[in-house]
Coordinates of C-alpha atoms and ligand atoms in Angstrom, one line a residue:
X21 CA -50.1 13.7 11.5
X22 CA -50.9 17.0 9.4
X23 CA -49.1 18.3 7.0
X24 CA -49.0 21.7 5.5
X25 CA -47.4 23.7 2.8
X26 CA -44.6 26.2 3.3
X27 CA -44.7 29.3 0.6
X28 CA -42.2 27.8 -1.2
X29 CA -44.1 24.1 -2.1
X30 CA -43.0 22.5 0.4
X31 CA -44.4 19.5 2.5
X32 CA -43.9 19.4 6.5
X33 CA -45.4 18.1 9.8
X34 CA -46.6 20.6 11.8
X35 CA -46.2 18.9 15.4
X36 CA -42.8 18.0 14.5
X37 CA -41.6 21.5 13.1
X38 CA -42.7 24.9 13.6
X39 CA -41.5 26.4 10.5
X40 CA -40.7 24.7 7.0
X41 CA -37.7 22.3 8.0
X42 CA -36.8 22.7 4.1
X43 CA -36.3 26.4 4.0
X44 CA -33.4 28.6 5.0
X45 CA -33.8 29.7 9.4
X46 CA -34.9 33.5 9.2
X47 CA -31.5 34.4 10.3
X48 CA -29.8 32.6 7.1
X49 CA -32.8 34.2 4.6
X50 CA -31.8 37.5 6.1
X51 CA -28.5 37.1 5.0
X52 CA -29.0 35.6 1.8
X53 CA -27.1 37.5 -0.7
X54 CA -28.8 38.1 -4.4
X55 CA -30.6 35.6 -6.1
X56 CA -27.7 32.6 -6.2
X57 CA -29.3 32.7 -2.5
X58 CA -25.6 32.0 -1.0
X59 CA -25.8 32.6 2.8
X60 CA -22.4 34.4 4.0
X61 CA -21.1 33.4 7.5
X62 CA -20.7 35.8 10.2
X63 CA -17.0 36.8 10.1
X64 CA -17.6 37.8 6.3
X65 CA -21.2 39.2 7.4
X66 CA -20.2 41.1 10.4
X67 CA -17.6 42.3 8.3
X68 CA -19.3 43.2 5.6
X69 CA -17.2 41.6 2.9
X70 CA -17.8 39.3 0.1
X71 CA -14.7 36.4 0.3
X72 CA -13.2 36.6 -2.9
X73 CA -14.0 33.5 -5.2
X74 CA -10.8 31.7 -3.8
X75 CA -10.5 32.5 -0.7
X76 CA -14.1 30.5 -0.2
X77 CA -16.1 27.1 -0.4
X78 CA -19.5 27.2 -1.3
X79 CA -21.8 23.7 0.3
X80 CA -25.1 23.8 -0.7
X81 CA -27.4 21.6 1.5
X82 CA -29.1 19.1 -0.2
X83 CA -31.7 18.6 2.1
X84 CA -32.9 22.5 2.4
X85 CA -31.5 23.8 -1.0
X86 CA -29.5 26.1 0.6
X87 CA -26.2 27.4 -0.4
X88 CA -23.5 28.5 2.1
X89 CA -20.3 30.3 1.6
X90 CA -17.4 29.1 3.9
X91 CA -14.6 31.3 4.2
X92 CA -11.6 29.7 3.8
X93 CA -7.8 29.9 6.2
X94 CA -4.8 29.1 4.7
X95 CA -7.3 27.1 2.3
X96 CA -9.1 25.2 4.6
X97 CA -12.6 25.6 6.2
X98 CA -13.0 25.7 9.8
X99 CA -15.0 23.3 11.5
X100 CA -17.2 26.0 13.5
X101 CA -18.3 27.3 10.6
X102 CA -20.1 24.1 9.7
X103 CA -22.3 24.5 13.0
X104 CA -24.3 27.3 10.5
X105 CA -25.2 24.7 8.7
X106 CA -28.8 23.3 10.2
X107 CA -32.1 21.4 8.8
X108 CA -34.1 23.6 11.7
X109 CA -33.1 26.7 13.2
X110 CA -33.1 25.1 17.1
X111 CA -30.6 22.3 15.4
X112 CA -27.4 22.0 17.2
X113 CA -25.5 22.4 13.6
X114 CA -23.7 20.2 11.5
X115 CA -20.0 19.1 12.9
X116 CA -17.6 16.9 11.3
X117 CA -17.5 13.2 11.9
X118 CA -13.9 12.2 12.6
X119 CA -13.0 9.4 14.1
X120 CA -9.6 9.0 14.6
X121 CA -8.8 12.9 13.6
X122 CA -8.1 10.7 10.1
X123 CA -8.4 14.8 8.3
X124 CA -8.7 17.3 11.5
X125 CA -6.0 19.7 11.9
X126 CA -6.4 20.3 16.2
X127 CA -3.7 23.6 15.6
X128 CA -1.3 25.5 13.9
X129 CA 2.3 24.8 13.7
X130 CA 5.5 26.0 12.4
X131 CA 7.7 23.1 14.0
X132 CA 7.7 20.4 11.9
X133 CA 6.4 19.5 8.3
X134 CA 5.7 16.4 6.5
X135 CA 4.6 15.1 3.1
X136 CA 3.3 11.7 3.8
X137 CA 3.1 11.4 -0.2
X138 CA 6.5 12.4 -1.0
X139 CA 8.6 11.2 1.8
X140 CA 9.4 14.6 3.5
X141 CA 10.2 15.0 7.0
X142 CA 11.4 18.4 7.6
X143 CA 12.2 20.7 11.5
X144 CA 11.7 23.9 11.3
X145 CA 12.4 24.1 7.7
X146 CA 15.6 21.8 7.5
X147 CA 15.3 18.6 5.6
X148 CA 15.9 15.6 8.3
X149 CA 18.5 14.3 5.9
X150 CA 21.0 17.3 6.7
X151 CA 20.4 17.4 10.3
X152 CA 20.8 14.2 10.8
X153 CA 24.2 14.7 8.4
X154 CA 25.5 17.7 10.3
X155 CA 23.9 18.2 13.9
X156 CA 23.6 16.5 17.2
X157 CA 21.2 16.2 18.8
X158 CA 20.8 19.2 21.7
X159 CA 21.1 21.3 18.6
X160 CA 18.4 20.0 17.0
X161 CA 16.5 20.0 20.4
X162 CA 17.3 24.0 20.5
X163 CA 16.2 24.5 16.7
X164 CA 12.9 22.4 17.8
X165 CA 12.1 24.4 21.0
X166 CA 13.6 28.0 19.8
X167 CA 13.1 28.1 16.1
X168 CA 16.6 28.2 14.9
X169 CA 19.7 26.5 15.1
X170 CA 22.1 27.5 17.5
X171 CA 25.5 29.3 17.5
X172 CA 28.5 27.7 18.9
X173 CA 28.0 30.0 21.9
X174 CA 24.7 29.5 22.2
X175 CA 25.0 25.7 21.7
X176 CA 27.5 25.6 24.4
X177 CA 25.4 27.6 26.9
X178 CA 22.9 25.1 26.1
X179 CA 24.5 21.8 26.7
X180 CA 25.6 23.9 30.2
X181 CA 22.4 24.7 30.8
X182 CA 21.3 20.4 30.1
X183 CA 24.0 19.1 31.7
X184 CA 23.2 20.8 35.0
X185 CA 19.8 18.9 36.1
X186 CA 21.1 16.0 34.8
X187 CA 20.4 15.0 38.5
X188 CA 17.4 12.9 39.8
X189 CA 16.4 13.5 43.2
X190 CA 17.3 10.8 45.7
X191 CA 13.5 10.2 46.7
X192 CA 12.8 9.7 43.1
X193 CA 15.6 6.7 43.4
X194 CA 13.8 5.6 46.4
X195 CA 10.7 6.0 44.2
X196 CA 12.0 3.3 41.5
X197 CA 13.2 1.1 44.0
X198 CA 9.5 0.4 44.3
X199 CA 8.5 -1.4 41.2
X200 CA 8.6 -5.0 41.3
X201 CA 12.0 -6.4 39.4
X202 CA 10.1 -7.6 36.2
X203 CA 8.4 -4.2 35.5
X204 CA 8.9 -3.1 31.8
X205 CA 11.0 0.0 31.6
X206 CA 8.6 1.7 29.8
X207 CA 5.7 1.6 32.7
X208 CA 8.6 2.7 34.9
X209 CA 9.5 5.7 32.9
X210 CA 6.2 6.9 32.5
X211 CA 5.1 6.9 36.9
X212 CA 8.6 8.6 37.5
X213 CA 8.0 11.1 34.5
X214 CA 4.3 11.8 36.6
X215 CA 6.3 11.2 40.0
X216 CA 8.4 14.5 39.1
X217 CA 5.5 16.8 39.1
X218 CA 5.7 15.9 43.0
X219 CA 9.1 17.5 43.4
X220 CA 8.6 20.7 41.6
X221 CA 5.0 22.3 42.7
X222 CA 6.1 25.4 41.1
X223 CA 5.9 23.8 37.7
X224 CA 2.3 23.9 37.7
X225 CA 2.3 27.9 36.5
X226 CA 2.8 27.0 33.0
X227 CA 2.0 30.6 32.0
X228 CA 5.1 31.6 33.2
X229 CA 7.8 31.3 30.6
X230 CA 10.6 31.8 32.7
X231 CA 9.2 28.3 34.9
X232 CA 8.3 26.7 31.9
X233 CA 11.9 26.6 30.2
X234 CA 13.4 26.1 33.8
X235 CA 11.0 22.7 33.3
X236 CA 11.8 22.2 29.3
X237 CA 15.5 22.0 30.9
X238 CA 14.7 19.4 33.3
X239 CA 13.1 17.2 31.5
X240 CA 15.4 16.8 28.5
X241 CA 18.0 16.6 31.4
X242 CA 16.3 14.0 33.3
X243 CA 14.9 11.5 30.6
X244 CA 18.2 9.3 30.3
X245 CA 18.9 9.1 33.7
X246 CA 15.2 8.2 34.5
X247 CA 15.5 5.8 31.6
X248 CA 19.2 4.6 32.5
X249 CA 17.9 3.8 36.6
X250 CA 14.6 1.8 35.1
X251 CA 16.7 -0.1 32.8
X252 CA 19.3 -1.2 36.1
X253 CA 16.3 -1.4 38.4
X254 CA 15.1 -4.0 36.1
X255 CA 18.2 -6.0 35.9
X256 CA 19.6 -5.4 39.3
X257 CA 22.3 -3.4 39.0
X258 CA 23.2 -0.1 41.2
X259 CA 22.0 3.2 39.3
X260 CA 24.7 4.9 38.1
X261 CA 25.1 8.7 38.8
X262 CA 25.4 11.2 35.3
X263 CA 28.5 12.2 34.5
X264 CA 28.6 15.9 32.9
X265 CA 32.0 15.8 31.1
X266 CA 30.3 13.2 28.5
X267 CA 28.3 14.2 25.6
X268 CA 24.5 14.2 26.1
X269 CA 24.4 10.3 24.6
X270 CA 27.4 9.1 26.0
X271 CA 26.4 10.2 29.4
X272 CA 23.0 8.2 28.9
X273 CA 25.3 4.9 28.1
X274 CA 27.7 5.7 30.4
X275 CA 24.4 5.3 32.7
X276 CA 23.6 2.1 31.3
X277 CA 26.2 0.0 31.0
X278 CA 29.3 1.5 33.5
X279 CA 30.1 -1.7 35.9
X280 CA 32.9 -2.3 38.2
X281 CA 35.5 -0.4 35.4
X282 CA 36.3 3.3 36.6
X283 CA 36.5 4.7 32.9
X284 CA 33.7 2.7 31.2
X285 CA 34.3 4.1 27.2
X286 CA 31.6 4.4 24.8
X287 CA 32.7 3.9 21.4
X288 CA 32.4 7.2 19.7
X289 CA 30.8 5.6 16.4
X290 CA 28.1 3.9 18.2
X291 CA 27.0 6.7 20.9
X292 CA 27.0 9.3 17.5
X293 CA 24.7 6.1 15.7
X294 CA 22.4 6.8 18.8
X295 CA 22.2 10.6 18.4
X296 CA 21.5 10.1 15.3
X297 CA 18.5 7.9 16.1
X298 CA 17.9 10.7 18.5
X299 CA 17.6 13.0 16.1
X300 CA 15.3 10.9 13.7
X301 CA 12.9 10.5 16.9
X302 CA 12.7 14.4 18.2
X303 CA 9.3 15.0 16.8
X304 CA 6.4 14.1 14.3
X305 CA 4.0 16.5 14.0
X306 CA 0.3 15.5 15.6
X307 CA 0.9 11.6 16.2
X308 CA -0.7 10.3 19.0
X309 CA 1.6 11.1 21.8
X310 CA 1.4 14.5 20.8
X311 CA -2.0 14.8 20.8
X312 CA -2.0 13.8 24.1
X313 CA 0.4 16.5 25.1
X314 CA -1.3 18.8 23.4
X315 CA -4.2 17.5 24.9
X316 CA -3.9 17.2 27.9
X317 CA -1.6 20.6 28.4
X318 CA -4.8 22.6 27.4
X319 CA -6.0 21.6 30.9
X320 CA -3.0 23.3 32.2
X321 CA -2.2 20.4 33.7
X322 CA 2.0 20.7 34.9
X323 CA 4.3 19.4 32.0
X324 CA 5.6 16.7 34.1
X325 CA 2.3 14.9 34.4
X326 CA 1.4 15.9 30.4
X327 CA 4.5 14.4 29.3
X328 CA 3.8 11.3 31.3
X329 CA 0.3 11.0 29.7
X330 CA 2.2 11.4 26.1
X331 CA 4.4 8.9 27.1
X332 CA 2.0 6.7 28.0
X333 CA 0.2 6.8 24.4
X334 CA 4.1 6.3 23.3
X335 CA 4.2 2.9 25.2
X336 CA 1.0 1.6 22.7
X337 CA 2.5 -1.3 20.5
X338 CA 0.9 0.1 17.3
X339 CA 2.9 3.8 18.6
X340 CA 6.3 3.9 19.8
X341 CA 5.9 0.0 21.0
X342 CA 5.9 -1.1 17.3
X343 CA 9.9 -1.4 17.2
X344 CA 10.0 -3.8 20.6
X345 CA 7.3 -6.1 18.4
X346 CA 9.2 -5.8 15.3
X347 CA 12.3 -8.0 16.7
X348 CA 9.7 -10.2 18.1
X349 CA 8.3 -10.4 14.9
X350 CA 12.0 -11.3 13.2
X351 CA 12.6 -14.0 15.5
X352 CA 9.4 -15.6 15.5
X353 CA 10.0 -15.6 11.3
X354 CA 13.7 -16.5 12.2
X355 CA 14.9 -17.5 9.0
X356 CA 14.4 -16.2 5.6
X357 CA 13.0 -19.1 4.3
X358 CA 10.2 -18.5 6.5
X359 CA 9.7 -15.2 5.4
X360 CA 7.2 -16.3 2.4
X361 CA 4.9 -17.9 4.7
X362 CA 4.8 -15.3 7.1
X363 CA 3.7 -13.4 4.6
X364 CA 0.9 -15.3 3.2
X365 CA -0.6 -15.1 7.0
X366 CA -0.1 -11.3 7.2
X367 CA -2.3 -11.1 3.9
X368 CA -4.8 -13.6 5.6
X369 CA -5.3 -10.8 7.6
X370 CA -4.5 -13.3 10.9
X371 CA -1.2 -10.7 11.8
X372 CA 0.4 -7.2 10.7
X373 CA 3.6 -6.9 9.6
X374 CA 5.1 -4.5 12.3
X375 CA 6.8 -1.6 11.6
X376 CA 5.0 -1.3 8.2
X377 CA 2.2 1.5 7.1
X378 CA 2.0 4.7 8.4
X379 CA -0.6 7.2 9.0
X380 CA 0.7 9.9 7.3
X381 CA 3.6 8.0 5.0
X382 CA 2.2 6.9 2.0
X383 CA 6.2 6.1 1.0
X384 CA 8.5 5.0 2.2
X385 CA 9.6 6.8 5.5
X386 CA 12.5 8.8 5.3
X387 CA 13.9 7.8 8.8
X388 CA 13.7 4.5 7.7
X389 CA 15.7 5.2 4.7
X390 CA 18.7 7.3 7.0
X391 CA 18.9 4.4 9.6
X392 CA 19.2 1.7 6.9
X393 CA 22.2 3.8 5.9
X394 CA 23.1 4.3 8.9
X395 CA 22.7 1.0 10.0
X396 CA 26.3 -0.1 8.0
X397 CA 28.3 1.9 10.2
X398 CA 26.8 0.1 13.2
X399 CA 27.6 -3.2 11.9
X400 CA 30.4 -2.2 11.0
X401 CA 31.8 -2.1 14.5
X402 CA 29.5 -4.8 16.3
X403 CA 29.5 -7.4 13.1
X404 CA 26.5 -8.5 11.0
X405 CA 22.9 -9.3 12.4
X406 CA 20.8 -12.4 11.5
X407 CA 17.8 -10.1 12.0
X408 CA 19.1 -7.4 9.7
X409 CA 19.0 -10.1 6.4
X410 CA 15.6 -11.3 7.3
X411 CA 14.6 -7.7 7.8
X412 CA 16.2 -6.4 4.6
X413 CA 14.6 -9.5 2.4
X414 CA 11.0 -9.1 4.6
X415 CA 11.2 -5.5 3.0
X416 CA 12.1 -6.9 -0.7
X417 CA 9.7 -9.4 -1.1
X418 CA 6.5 -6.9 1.1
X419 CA 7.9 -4.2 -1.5
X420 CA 7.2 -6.1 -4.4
X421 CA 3.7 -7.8 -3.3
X422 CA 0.2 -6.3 -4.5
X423 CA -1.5 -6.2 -0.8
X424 CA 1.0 -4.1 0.3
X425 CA 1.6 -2.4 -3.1
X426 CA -1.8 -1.6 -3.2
X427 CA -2.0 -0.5 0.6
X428 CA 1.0 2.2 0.2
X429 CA 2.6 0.0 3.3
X430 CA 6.1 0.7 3.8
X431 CA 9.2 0.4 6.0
X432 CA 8.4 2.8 8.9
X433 CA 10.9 4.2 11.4
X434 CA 10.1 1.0 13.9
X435 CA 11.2 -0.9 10.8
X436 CA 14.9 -1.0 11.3
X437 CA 15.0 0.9 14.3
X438 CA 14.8 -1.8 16.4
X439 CA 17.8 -3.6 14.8
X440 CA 19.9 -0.6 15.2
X441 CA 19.0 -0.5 19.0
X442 CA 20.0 -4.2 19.9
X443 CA 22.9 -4.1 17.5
X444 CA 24.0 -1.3 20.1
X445 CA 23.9 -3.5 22.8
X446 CA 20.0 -2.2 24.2
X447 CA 17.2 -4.7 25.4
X448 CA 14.3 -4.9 23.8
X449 CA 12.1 -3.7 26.5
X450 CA 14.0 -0.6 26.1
X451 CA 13.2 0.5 22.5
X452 CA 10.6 2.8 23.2
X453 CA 11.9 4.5 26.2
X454 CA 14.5 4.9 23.5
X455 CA 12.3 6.9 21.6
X456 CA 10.3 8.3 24.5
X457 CA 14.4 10.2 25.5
X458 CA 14.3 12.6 22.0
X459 CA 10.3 12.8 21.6
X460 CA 10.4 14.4 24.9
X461 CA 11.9 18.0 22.8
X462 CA 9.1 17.4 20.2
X463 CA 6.4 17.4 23.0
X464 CA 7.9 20.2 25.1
X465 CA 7.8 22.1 21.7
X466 CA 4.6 21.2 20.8
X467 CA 2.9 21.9 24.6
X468 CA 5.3 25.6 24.2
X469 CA 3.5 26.3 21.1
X470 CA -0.4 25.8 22.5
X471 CA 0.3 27.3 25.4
X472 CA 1.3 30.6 23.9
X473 CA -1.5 30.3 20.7
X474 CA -4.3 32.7 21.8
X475 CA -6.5 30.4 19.6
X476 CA -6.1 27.3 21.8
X477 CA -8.0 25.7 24.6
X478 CA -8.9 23.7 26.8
X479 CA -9.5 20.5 24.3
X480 CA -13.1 19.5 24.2
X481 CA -14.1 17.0 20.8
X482 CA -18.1 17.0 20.1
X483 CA -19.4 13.5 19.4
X484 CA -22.1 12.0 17.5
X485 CA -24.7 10.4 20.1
X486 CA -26.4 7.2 18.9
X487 CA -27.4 5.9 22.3
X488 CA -31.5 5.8 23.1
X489 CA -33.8 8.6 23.5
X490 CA -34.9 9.5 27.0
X491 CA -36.3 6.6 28.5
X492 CA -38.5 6.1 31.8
X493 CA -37.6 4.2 34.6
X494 CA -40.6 2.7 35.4
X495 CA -39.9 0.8 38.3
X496 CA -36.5 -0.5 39.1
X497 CA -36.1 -3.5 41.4
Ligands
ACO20 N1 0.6 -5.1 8.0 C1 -0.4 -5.6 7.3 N2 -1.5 -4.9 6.9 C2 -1.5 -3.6 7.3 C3 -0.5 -3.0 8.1 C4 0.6 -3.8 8.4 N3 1.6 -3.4 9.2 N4 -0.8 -1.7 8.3 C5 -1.9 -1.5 7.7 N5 -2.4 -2.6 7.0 C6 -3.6 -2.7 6.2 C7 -4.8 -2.7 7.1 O1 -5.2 -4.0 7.5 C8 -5.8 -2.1 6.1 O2 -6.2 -3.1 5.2 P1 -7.7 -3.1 4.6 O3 -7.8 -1.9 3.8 O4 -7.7 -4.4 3.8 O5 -8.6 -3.2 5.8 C9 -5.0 -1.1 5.3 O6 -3.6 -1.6 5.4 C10 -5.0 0.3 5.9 O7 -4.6 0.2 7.3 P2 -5.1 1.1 8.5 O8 -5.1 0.3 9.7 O9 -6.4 1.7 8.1 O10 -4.0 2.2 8.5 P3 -3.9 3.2 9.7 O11 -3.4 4.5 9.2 O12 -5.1 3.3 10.6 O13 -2.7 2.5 10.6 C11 -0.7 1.9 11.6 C12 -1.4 2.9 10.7 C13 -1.3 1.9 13.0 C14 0.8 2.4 11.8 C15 -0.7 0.6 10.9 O14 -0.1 0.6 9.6 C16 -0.1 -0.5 11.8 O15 -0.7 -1.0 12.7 N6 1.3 -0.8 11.5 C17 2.0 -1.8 12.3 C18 2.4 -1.1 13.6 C19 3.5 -0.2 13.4 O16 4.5 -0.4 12.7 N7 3.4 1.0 14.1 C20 4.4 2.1 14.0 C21 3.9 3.3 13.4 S1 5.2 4.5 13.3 C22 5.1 5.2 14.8 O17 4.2 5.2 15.5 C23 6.4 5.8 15.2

């Protein structure tokens, strides 16, 4: 093929490429800035500013020479501005290869932080440690969804407000009724979650505030007696109607467990131990399940069938499902002499310890560390747990062992949540409904917040195609 020699030295095919493939597209020379040949992007172009020296990244292409200037945002590029970045000037443009969104930030958020590194878990600017100390739950649902904590008046209006579509409607019963007597909880949960959007078509104008917190209120209202009618569907029982006068978690066990006795009474230590857990569970930044409500809620899709779809990715064993396999995982070690062993096969790579690592911890989580603590008050009441020692010296001995050392794997929330759950008296093929009941205020929060940023929509990755050229279809049988 011929080659020929662009002004500046350099070697190309002709056929292939119009113009030199090495040298900077005519629209980049012409906005090549002085002879460091740095090519400014077009917010700082169109502008007509130079980014000051920290406010910028400069790239320079190896493979054409050339030298861009990024602007930077709250010191970090964005990923469109990589698309000026091209070999030719028909190129599509250089995106960022991501799989697993292992360093893509999808939004901006002021609802939760975290510091993986240092063990920080933080809503709305409160450290979890003190809310977990000082609030229940509802409040920290308001502080999630409004951006502040409530007043007594305010906190009052807002249990009210709760308390009154506590109420499932009786077709939905009907709905339940349905699934066959072995179905887990969780895959029950999530088609009567979807099965709502059925019974309020008006929920499908999600730019209308007003309908959307009338929705918010439902669904935090609705997600224990949903959960407490899958969990009594599945053994049997008769569902057991809300009662408003208890507190949000008592209601939810008075749901549960209430049988022929008129005044079943949760023991205030243990329904505050669950609020508590509630609390830990109300939201995580961009995990998975809220990626999916984010996700999916950029299709405008109604929030009853978005929050089904997060609670879907919830139900994933390596998700929300890790704390149901962690007390599989204790009794299948079920002694602590067995704990070395099992250890040896984890490194062997044949199994994963469950409810250790963390995509974001890099330390130990700090809801781990709270419901450890927690944890004694629990026992205190029910008595000791044969899982909790094989838990606790699991924990010592992975603490202390180079793979994990060397892995940053620690305790996660699923670690001892799980043990918290059954010491309460819950199945195990309720854990992550469990944890499906709070998460549902850190989605709603989440969905809120991209439905009112004027710099979201409709999500739409790009991939990286490494199927065949065209082909012909000669002849095809
Ligand atoms: N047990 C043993 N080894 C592990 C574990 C584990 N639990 N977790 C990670 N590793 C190892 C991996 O095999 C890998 O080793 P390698 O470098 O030799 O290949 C290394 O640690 C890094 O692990 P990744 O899988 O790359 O970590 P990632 O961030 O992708 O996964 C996850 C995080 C899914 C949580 C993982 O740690 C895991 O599967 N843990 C067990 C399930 C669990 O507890 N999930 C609950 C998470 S918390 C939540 O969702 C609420």
């Amino acid at each position: 093929m011929a080659q020929v020699q662009c002004p500046n030295g350099h070697l190309y095919e002709q056929v292939t490429h119009s113009a030199c493939p090495s040298c900077p597209a005519p629209e980049q020379a012409a906005s090549f800035s002085g002879s460091d040949a740095q090519t400014v992007l077009p917010a700082q172009a169109a502008s007509g500013l130079r980014a000051s020296g920290d406010s910028t990244l400069t790239v320079t292409d190896n493979r054409t020479a050339q030298t861009y200037t990024l602007p930077l945002q709250d010191g970090n590029i964005r990923a469109l501005d990589l698309r000026r970045i091209k070999v030719h000037p028909d190129d599509f443009g250089m995106v960022s290869y991501d799989p697993a969104y292992l360093n893509t930030a999808a939004c901006k958020s002021s609802i939760t932080f975290i510091d993986g590194d240092k063990g920080i878990l933080r809503y709305r600017g409160y450290a979890i440690e003190d809310l977990a100390e000082k609030c229940n739950f509802l409040e920290v649902a308001y502080l999630l969804l409004l951006g502040e904590l409530p007043t007594e008046a305010e906190s009052k209006e807002w249990e009210y407000k709760i308390q009154h579509h506590t109420m499932l409607h009786e077709n939905a019963k009907k709905f339940m009724d349905g699934f066959h007597h072995n179905a887990h909880p969780m895959g029950m949960l999530v088609s009567t979650i979807a099965a709502l959007s059925t019974f309020y078509p008006k929920a499908r104008h999600v730019t209308d505030p007003d309908e959307r917190m009338l929705n918010v209120l439902r669904l935090i209202a609705k997600m224990p007696t949903m959960a407490a009618y899958a969990y009594r569907h599945s053994r049997g029982f008769p569902y057991v109607y809300p009662d408003n006068s208890l507190s949000y978690t008592q209601n939810f066990m008075n749901m549960l467990w209430q049988m022929t006795e008129p005044n079943y009474v949760v023991n205030p230590s243990l329904a505050r131990a669950l609020d508590v857990l509630f609390i830990l569970h109300a939201d995580h930044e961009q995990n998975c399940g809220t990626t999916v409500m984010r996700c999916v809620g950029s299709a405008q899709a109604d929030p009853f069938l978005t929050m089904a779809a997060a609670a879907a990715a919830l139900a994933g064993p390596l998700h929300g499902g890790a704390n149901e396999e962690v007390i599989k995982m204790l009794d299948e070690i079920g002694s602590v002499d067995h704990i070395p062993a099992y250890i040896r096969r984890v490194k062997a790579g044949e199994l994963k310890l469950m409810g250790f690592g963390h995509r974001v911890y890099k330390s130990y989580d700090p809801r781990a560390s709270i419901i450890k603590k927690a944890a004694d008050e629990v026992f205190a009441v029910t008595g000791s747990n044969r899982r909790l020692d094989i838990a606790l010296e699991l924990e010592r001995i992975a603490l202390q062992d180079d793979y994990f050392m060397r892995r940053n794997l620690y305790p996660n929330v699923d670690f001892y949540s799980g043990i918290m759950y059954q010491a309460l008296g819950f199945a195990p093929e309720m854990f992550t409904v469990l944890f499906a009941i709070p998460r549902t205020v850190g989605w709603l929060a989440q969905w809120q917040e991209m439905l009112e940023d004027p710099e979201q929509k409709i999500a739409r990755p790009r991939q990286v195609y490494t199927g065949p050229e065209l082909r012909k279809l000669a002849s095809h049988p």
